[in-house]
Short mmCIF file of C-alpha atoms in Angstrom, two decimals:
data_model
loop_
_atom_site.label_atom_id
_atom_site.label_comp_id
_atom_site.label_asym_id
_atom_site.label_seq_id
_atom_site.Cartn_x
_atom_site.Cartn_y
_atom_site.Cartn_z
CA ASP A 1 27.41 -40.72 10.44
CA LEU A 2 27.54 -39.26 14.01
CA GLU A 3 30.02 -36.57 12.66
CA ARG A 4 27.37 -35.79 10.19
CA ALA A 5 24.36 -36.08 13.45
CA ARG A 6 26.66 -33.40 14.74
CA ILE A 7 27.13 -31.10 12.14
CA LEU A 8 23.40 -31.21 11.32
CA ALA A 9 22.44 -30.33 15.07
CA GLY A 10 24.97 -27.49 15.32
CA LEU A 11 27.44 -28.88 17.30
CA THR A 12 30.66 -28.85 14.74
CA GLU A 13 32.75 -25.32 13.91
CA LEU A 14 32.37 -25.66 10.34
CA GLU A 15 33.91 -23.81 7.29
CA GLY A 16 33.71 -22.93 3.84
CA PRO A 17 32.72 -21.06 0.66
CA GLY A 18 29.33 -19.33 0.68
CA VAL A 19 28.13 -15.01 1.25
CA ILE A 20 27.92 -12.75 4.40
CA VAL A 21 24.60 -10.37 4.12
CA THR A 22 25.32 -7.19 6.31
CA VAL A 23 21.82 -5.80 7.07
CA ASP A 24 21.94 -1.63 7.98
CA LEU A 25 19.73 0.85 8.69
CA ILE A 26 19.78 3.83 6.10
CA PRO A 27 20.06 7.12 8.24
CA TYR A 28 18.59 10.37 6.38
CA GLN A 29 18.82 13.77 7.58
CA ASP A 30 16.11 16.32 6.74
CA TRP A 31 16.24 19.76 7.27
CA GLY A 32 18.72 19.52 10.28
CA GLU A 33 17.14 16.19 11.62
CA THR A 34 18.69 13.55 11.85
CA GLY A 35 16.97 9.58 11.77
CA ILE A 36 16.74 6.25 10.64
CA ILE A 37 14.30 4.93 7.32
CA ARG A 38 13.20 2.08 9.54
CA ASN A 39 15.03 -0.45 11.65
CA VAL A 40 15.36 -3.97 11.43
CA TYR A 41 12.61 -6.07 11.93
CA HIS A 42 13.30 -10.14 13.19
CA GLU A 43 10.83 -10.72 9.82
CA ASP A 44 13.35 -9.04 7.67
CA LEU A 45 16.46 -11.55 8.69
CA LEU A 46 13.54 -14.61 8.63
CA MET A 47 13.24 -13.40 4.64
CA LEU A 48 16.97 -13.90 4.32
CA VAL A 49 17.50 -17.02 6.17
CA ASN A 50 14.53 -18.58 4.25
CA GLU A 51 15.83 -17.47 1.00
CA LEU A 52 19.04 -18.80 2.03
CA ASN A 53 18.27 -22.44 3.41
CA ALA A 54 15.91 -22.29 -0.45
CA ALA A 55 19.15 -21.67 -1.63
CA GLY A 56 20.62 -24.63 -0.19
CA ALA A 57 22.86 -22.66 2.27
CA GLU A 58 24.23 -25.63 4.37
CA ALA A 59 24.97 -23.45 7.55
CA LEU A 60 24.19 -20.15 8.75
CA ALA A 61 25.07 -17.75 11.72
CA ILE A 62 23.86 -14.22 12.13
CA ASN A 63 26.21 -11.81 14.18
CA GLY A 64 28.51 -14.73 15.21
CA GLU A 65 24.86 -17.35 16.93
CA ARG A 66 24.62 -21.05 14.79
CA ILE A 67 21.29 -20.78 13.02
CA ILE A 68 19.61 -24.70 14.20
CA SER A 69 16.03 -25.98 13.93
CA THR A 70 15.39 -24.70 17.72
CA THR A 71 17.07 -20.91 17.24
CA GLU A 72 14.37 -18.25 17.40
CA ILE A 73 14.93 -15.04 15.76
CA ARG A 74 11.66 -12.84 17.65
CA SER A 75 11.60 -8.77 18.39
CA ALA A 76 12.21 -8.49 21.88
CA GLY A 77 11.57 -4.02 22.48
CA ASP A 78 14.27 -1.90 20.07
CA TYR A 79 16.05 -5.76 20.18
CA ILE A 80 15.94 -8.88 18.29
CA VAL A 81 16.62 -12.00 20.36
CA ILE A 82 18.69 -14.93 18.06
CA ASN A 83 19.75 -17.83 20.93
CA THR A 84 17.97 -15.89 23.94
CA ASN A 85 20.95 -13.00 23.13
CA ARG A 86 19.71 -9.73 22.45
CA TYR A 87 21.65 -8.23 19.21
CA SER A 88 20.18 -4.31 17.19
CA ALA A 89 21.78 -3.24 13.67
CA PRO A 90 23.87 -4.18 12.19
CA PHE A 91 23.73 -8.27 10.95
CA GLU A 92 25.75 -10.01 9.81
CA ILE A 93 24.70 -12.98 8.49
CA LYS A 94 27.46 -16.10 7.70
CA ALA A 95 26.39 -18.81 5.09
CA LEU A 96 28.19 -21.74 3.52
CA GLY A 97 27.31 -23.29 0.50
CA ASN A 98 27.58 -22.57 -3.35
CA PRO A 99 28.43 -19.01 -4.28
CA ASP A 100 27.32 -18.26 -6.78
CA THR A 101 24.12 -20.00 -5.77
CA LEU A 102 23.11 -17.94 -2.73
CA GLU A 103 24.05 -14.73 -3.80
CA ALA A 104 21.60 -15.42 -6.94
CA SER A 105 18.52 -16.34 -4.38
CA LEU A 106 18.96 -13.16 -2.70
CA LYS A 107 19.44 -11.21 -5.81
CA LEU A 108 16.31 -12.25 -7.87
CA LEU A 109 14.35 -9.11 -9.24
CA GLY A 110 11.56 -8.49 -6.54
CA GLY A 111 13.04 -11.07 -3.73
CA VAL A 112 13.82 -10.56 -0.66
CA VAL A 113 17.28 -8.36 -1.29
CA ASP A 114 15.02 -6.15 -4.04
CA THR A 115 12.37 -5.75 -1.11
CA LEU A 116 13.61 -4.83 1.77
CA GLY A 117 16.90 -2.59 -0.36
CA GLU A 118 14.58 0.09 -0.39
CA GLU A 119 14.38 0.91 3.05
CA LEU A 120 17.56 -1.08 4.13
CA GLN A 121 21.15 -1.09 3.80
CA ILE A 122 21.41 -4.48 2.36
CA LYS A 123 25.17 -5.72 1.20
CA ILE A 124 26.34 -9.16 -0.60
CA HIS A 125 29.93 -10.48 -0.43
CA ARG A 126 31.29 -13.91 -1.48
CA GLU A 127 33.94 -15.85 0.51
CA SER A 128 36.12 -18.65 -0.23
CA ASN A 129 36.33 -19.49 3.83
CA ILE A 130 33.65 -19.10 5.93
CA HIS A 131 33.74 -19.86 9.37
CA ILE A 132 30.69 -21.09 10.84
CA PRO A 133 30.92 -21.42 15.02
CA LYS A 134 28.40 -24.42 16.72
CA PHE A 135 25.64 -23.96 18.29
CA ASN A 136 27.11 -22.86 21.89
CA GLY A 137 22.92 -23.21 24.01
CA PRO A 138 21.84 -26.03 25.83
CA LEU A 139 19.93 -28.78 23.95
CA GLN A 140 17.96 -30.53 26.94
CA TYR A 141 14.49 -32.30 24.80
CA GLU A 142 11.81 -32.95 28.32
CA TYR A 143 8.99 -34.10 26.79
CA ALA A 144 10.28 -35.55 23.06
CA VAL A 145 11.25 -39.53 23.32
CA PRO A 146 13.23 -41.68 20.76
CA VAL A 147 10.22 -44.11 19.60
CA GLN A 148 11.01 -47.78 19.75
#
């Protein structure tokens, strides 16, 4: 039971089959000017994480940051903050679970990848052995206490 609780809390490194989703910018060149269609927003990552969770992902990491119940994914200027660390594109989302189910959920017609893929470069590939790191941040509770 203790090992299961550690896994659920994100305190254990995990490995297994799943998918890796890469989210990047699409560059363009027009009349000698270069740029991007648009930046990656924190809402994009949240939609992908939510879709993977709904499809049964058992563990997730973005750019090596383990996603747990207290993980924040939010905008901070030109960066996206994940577990208090700043990142910018490209983003690599690793998800452990049934690769068929995870990939199919992302590729639904009119789904999240279909929508985001119009303005961002999104690649999905299956892996037989993905490594998900443990959560490295502090886990402290000051106000929440167990019910007696």
